[in-house]
XYZ file of C-alpha atoms in Angstrom:
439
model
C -24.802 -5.904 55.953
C -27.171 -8.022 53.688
C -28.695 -4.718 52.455
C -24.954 -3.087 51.521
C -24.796 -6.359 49.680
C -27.681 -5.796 47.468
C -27.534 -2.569 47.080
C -23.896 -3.317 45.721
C -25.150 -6.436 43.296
C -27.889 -3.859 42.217
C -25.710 -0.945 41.197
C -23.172 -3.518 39.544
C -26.251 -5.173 37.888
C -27.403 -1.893 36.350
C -24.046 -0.899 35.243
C -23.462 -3.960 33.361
C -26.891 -3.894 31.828
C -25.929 -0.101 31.040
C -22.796 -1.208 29.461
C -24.455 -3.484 26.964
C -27.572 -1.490 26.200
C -25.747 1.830 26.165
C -23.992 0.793 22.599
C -27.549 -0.174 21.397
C -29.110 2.969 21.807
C -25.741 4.825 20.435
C -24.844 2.785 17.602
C -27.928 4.250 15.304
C -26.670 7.729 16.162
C -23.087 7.634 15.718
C -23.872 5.504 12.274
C -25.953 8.234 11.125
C -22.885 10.687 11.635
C -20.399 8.671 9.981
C -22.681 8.763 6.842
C -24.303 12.108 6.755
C -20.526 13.611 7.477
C -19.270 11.827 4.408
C -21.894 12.618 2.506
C -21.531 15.811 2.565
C -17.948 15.913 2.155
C -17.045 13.210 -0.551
C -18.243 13.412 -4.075
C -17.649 9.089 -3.912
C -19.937 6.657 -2.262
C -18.647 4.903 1.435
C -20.856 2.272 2.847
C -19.576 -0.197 5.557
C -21.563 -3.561 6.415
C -21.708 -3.634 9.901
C -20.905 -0.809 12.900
C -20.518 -1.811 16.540
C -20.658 -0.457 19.372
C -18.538 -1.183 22.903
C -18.411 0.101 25.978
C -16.427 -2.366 27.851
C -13.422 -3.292 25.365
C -11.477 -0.006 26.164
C -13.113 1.240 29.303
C -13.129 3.626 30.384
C -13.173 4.738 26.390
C -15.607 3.527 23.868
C -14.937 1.432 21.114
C -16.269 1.965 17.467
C -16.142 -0.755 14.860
C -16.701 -0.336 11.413
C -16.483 -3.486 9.251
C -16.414 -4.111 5.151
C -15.867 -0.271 4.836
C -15.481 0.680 0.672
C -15.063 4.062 -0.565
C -16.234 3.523 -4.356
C -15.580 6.390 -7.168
C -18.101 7.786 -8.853
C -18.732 9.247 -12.549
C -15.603 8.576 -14.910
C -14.007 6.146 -11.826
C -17.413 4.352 -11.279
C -17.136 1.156 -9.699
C -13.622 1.837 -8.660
C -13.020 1.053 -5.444
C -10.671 3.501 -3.923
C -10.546 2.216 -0.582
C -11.541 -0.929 1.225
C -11.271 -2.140 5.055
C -11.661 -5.548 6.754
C -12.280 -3.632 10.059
C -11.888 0.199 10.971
C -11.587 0.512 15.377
C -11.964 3.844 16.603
C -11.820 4.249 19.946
C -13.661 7.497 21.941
C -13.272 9.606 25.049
C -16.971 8.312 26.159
C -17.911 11.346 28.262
C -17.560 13.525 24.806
C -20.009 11.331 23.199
C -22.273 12.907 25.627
C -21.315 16.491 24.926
C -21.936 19.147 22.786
C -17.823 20.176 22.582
C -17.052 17.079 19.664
C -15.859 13.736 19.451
C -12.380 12.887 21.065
C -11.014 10.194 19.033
C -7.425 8.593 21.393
C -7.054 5.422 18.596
C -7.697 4.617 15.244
C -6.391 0.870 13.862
C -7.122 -0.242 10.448
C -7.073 -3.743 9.616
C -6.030 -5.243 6.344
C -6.930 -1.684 4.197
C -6.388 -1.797 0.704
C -5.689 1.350 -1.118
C -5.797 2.247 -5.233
C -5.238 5.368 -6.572
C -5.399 6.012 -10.247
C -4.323 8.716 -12.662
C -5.349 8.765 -15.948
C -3.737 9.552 -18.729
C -5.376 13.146 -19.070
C -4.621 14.025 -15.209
C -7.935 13.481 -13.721
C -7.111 11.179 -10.009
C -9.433 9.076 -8.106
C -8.236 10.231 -5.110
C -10.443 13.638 -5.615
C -13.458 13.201 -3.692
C -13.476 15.978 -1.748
C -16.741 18.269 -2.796
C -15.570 21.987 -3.517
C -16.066 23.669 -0.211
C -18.709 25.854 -2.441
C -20.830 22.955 -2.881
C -20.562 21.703 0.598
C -21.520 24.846 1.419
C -24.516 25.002 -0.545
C -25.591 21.765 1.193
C -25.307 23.259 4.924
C -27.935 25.312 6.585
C -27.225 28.316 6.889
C -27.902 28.335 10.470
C -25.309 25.048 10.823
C -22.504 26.382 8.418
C -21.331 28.831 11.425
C -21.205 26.302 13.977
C -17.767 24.209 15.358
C -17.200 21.345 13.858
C -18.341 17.993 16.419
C -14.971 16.216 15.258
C -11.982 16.838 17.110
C -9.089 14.379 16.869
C -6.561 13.218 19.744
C -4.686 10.468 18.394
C -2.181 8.862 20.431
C -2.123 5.728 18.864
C -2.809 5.127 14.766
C -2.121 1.765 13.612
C -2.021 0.123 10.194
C -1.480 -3.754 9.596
C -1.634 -5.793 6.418
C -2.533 -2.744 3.883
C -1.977 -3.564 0.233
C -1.157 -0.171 -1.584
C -1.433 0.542 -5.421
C -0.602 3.038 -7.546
C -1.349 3.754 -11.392
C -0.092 6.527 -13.486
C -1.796 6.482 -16.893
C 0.306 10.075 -18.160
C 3.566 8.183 -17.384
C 3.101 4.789 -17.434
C 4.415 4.106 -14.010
C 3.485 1.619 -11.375
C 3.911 1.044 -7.523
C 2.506 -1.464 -5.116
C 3.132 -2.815 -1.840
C 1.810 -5.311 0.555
C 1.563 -6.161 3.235
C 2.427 -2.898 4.645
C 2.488 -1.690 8.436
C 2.250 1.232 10.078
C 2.679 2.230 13.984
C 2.501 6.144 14.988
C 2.200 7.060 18.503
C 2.183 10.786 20.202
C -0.233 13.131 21.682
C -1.564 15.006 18.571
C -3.663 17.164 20.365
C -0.546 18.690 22.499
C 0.881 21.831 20.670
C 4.794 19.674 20.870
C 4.715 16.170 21.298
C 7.261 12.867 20.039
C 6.053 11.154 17.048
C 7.407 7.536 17.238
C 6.743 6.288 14.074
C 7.760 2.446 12.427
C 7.045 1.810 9.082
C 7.028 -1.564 7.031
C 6.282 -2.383 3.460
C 7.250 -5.594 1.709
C 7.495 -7.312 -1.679
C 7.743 -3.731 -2.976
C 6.794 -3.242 -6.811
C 7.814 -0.165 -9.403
C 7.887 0.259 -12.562
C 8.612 3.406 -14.599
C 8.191 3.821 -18.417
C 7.458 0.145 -18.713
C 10.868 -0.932 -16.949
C 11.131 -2.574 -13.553
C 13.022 -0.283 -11.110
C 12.176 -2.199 -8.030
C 11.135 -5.800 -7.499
C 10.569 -7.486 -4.289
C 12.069 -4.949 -1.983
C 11.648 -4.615 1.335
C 11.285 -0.804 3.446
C 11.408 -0.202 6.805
C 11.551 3.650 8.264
C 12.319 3.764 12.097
C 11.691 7.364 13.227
C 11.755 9.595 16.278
C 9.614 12.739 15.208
C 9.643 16.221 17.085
C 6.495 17.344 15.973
C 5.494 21.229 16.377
C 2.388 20.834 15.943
C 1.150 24.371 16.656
C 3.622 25.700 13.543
C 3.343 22.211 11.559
C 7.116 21.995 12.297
C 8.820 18.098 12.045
C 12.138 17.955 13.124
C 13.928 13.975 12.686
C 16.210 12.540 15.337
C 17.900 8.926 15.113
C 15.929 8.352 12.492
C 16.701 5.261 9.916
C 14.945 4.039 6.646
C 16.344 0.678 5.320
C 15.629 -0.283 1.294
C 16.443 -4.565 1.308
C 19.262 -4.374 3.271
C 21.047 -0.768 3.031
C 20.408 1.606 6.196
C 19.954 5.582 5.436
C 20.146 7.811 7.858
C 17.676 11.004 7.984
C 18.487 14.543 9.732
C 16.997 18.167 9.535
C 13.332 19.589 9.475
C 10.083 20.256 7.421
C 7.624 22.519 7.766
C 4.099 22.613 6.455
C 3.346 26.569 5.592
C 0.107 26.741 3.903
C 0.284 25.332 0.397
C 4.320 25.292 0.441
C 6.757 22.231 2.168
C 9.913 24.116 3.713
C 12.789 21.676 4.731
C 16.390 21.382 5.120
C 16.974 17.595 5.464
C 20.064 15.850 4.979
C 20.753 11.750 4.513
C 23.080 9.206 3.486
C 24.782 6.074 3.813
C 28.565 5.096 3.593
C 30.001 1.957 2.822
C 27.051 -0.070 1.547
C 28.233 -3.882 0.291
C 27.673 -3.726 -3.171
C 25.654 -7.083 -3.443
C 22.999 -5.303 -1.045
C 23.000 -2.749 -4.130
C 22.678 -5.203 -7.086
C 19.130 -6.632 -4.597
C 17.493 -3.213 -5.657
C 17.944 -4.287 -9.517
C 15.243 -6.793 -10.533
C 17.225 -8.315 -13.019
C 19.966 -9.092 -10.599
C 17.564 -10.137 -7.968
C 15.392 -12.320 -9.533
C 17.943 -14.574 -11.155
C 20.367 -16.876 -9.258
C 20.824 -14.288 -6.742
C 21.845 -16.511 -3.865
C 24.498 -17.630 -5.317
C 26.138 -13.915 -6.536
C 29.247 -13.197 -4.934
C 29.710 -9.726 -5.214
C 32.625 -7.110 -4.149
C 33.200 -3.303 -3.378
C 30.898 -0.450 -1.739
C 28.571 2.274 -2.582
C 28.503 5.476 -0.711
C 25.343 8.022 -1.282
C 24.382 11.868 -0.035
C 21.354 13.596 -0.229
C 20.872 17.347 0.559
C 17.509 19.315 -0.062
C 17.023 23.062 1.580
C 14.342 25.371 0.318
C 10.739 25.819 -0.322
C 8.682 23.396 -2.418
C 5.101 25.207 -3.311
C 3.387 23.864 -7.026
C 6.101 23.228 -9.472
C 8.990 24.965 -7.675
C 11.357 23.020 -5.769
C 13.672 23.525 -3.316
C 17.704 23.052 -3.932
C 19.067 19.710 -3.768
C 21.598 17.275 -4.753
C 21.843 13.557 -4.799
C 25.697 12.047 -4.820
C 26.307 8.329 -4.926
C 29.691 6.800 -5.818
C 30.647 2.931 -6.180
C 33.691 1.878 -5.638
C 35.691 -1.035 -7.205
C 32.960 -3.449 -7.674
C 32.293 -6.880 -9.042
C 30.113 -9.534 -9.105
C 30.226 -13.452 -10.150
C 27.627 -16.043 -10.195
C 28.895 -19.212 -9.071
C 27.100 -21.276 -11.579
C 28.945 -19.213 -14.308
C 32.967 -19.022 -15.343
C 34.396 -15.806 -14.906
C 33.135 -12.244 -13.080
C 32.622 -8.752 -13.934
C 34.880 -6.301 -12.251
C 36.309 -2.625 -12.061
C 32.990 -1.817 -11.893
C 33.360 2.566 -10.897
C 30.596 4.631 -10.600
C 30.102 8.556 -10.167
C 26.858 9.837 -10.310
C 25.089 13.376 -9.254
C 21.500 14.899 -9.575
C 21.451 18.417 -8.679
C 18.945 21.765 -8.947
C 20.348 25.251 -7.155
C 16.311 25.608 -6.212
C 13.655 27.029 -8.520
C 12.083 24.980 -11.722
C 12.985 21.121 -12.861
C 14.741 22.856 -15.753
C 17.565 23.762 -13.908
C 18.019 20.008 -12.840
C 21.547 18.681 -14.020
C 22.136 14.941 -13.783
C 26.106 14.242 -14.665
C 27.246 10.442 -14.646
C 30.978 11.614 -14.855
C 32.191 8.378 -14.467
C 30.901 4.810 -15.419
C 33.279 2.073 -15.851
C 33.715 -1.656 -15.932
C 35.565 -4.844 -17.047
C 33.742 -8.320 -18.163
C 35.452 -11.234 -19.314
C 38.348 -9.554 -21.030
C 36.347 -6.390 -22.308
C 35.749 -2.983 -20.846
C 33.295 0.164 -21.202
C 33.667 3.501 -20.286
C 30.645 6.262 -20.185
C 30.403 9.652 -19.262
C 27.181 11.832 -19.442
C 25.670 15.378 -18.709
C 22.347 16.540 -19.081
C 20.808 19.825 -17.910
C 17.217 21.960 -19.291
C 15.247 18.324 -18.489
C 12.245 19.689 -19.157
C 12.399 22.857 -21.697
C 14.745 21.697 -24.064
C 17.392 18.810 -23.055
C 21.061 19.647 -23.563
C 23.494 17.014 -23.662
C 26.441 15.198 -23.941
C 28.177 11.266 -23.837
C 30.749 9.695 -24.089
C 31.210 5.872 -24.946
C 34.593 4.072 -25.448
C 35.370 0.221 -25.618
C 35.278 -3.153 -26.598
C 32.373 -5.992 -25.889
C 31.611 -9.432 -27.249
C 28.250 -10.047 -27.014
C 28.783 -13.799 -27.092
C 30.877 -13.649 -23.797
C 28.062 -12.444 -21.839
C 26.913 -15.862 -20.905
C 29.831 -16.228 -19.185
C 29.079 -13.605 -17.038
C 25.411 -13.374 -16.625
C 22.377 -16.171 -16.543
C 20.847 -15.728 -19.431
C 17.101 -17.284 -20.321
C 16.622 -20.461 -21.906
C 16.848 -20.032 -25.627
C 18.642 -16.224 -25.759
C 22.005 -16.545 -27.440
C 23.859 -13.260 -28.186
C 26.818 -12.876 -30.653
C 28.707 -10.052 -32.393
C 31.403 -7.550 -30.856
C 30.763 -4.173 -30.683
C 33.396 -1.223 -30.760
C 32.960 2.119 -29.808
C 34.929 5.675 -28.987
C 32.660 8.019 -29.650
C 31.762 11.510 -28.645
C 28.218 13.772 -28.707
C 26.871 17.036 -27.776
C 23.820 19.234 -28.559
C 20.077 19.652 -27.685
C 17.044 17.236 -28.161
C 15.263 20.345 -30.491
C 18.443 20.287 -33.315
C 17.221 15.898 -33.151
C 13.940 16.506 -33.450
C 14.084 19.432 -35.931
C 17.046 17.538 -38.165
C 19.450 20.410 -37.270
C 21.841 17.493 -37.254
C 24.798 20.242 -38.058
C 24.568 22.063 -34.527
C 25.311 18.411 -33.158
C 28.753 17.845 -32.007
C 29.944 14.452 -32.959
């Protein structure tokens, strides 16, 4: 019996001491992959302080740590740091590690990763450190080139916490950002069909577009149920929901991933949306006095797109929204703004962004004893803009204090009166063919 025990305490001896000097004697190798892999795939520069190695934190998997990861550009983006990572956890079938067959990877969590991307202003993106395959070609043996790859993936569990994301568009002068934002995707990637649960969360969302804040603060959240084909890169969604602040879309339909083309037929909306949880998504609502805004009426919105999306063609969609007898006062302030009506639709039958026809065909409202009307059509967006607006009634500048906070030392005066009426193309503007205008 004694000898059963030792023989036991020595075989659980030896294990342990093969659990903790295993990762020693792996953690040069597998360090040397990460790093020879992407350098020969990324024209950037990764480094990473620290890698470790564990045997016993997932067992029976292995555990890969990588810590102070940076992905920094090189040439014109030198210095920029694309991507950074607090911590990196992979975590590995440990028999494949032992293989020849590749690398089963079951988890990957990123902690605290901070993303930028950059466009400048002539096109050229940060994002593009991929080496043409020509030059990683050039790179690998011959004798290598023809061999499988030792990198095989089998997610089932990807998570993202705390990520900061930022975006910068030089050519159009727009902005995004987000953070913190969190991301949970589970499913068997390596299955031919498998569930994709996915939840999504981004906060204090940022965007700006031509210099003007679209978004301020805002809050995402996608909640989705994923049917993923994976053998014909076929998504279909199922009680899916994405919230913006605090207005709930629902998502239906399918995309498909065929070669260098996106084919879908989706289908969302919303229907009677408080109006107040509309005026949240406007920063300059939002950022003053909202609290105490008392708002009335609803918003209802549709969204169809069905086709092929491949370069610059895009598939047929169309965007309805319609608000309904709304209004909003700020308690702090004397009277309200009401009969507010809107009718709005984006549309393209499928093919270029020229064919794209955006038709406001109803904007109205009332505000402390004056009302505007608007109506306007727009179609050939890109080639050459044709048009045409409407405007018709009445507003006194100096009783817009009484309906909106305005900043210390801004005082408005003056009435303005309009019914007026205008058609024609942006080319007759720019070309002073003001006598093809119809006014």
């Amino acid at each position: 019996m004694k000898k059963i025990v030792k023989i036991v305490a020595i075989v659980v001896a030896v294990v342990l001491v093969a659990a903790f000097v295993a990762p020693m004697l792996l953690r040069g190798k597998i360090a040397q992959i990460v790093k020879r892999e992407a350098n020969e795939m990324l024209a950037a520069k990764l480094d990473f302080e620290k890698l470790d190695i564990s045997l016993l934190r997932h067992f029976p998997n292995a555990s890969l740590d990588l810590k102070g990861l940076t992905l920094v550009g090189v040439d014109r983006f030198e210095g920029d740091t694309i991507v950074a990572a607090q911590r990196i956890s992979v975590v590995v079938n440990l028999m494949s590690l032992f293989g020849d067959s590749g690398f089963e990877v079951t988890k990957v969590i990123l902690s605290s990763p901070a993303v930028h991307a950059h466009k400048l202003a002539d096109g050229a993106v940060n994002w593009d450190v991929m080496k043409p395959s020509d030059e990683v070609a050039e790179e690998t043996p011959a004798e290598e080139s023809s061999e499988p790859s030792s990198f095989r993936m089998s997610v089932r569990d990807f998570r993202i916490s705390d990520a900061a994301i930022r975006y910068e568009d030089d050519s159009t002068n727009m902005r995004f950002s987000t953070a913190p934002l969190s991301l949970r995707l589970r499913g068997n990637m390596s299955a031919d069909r498998t569930d994709l649960d996915l939840r999504l969360t981004a906060q204090e969302m940022r965007f700006v577009s031509g210099g003007i804040p679209l978004l301020s603060g805002a809050e995402a959240e996608l909640v989705a149920v994923i049917d993923a084909d994976l053998a014909n890169n076929r998504f279909t969604f199922s009680r899916n929901t994405l919230r913006l602040n605090a207005i709930s879309v629902g998502l239906d339909g399918w995309v498909e991933l065929d070669d260098d083309a996106v084919v879908m037929d989706l289908t969302a909306g919303c229907d009677k949306v408080q109006f107040k949880d509309v005026l949240s998504l406007i920063p300059a609502f939002y950022t003053r006095e909202f609290k105490n805004l008392t708002a009335g009426g609803e918003l209802s919105m549709a969204l169809w797109a069905k086709g092929e999306m491949r370069g610059s063609a895009l598939p047929a969609f169309e965007l309805k929204t319609e608000v309904r007898d709304g209004s909003f006062q700020y308690s702090s302030l004397p009277k309200a703004v009401t009969g507010i009506n809107i009718a709005a639709k984006v549309a393209n039958p499928g093919g270029v962004m020229d064919k794209t026809v955006v038709d406001l065909s109803k904007f109205g409202l009332k505000m402390a004893g004056n009302s505007v009307s608007a109506t306007f059509y727009a179609t050939n967006l890109v080639s050459d803009p044709v048009f045409r607006a409407t405007a018709a009634g009445r507003v006194d500048l100096g009783a817009v204090k009484e309906v909106y906070p305005l900043e210390k030392g801004v005082e408005l005066g003056g009435q303005i009166t309009a019914d007026l009426k205008v058609s024609g193309r942006m080319s007759d503007i720019e070309k002073n063919r003001y006598e093809k205008l119809g006014a």
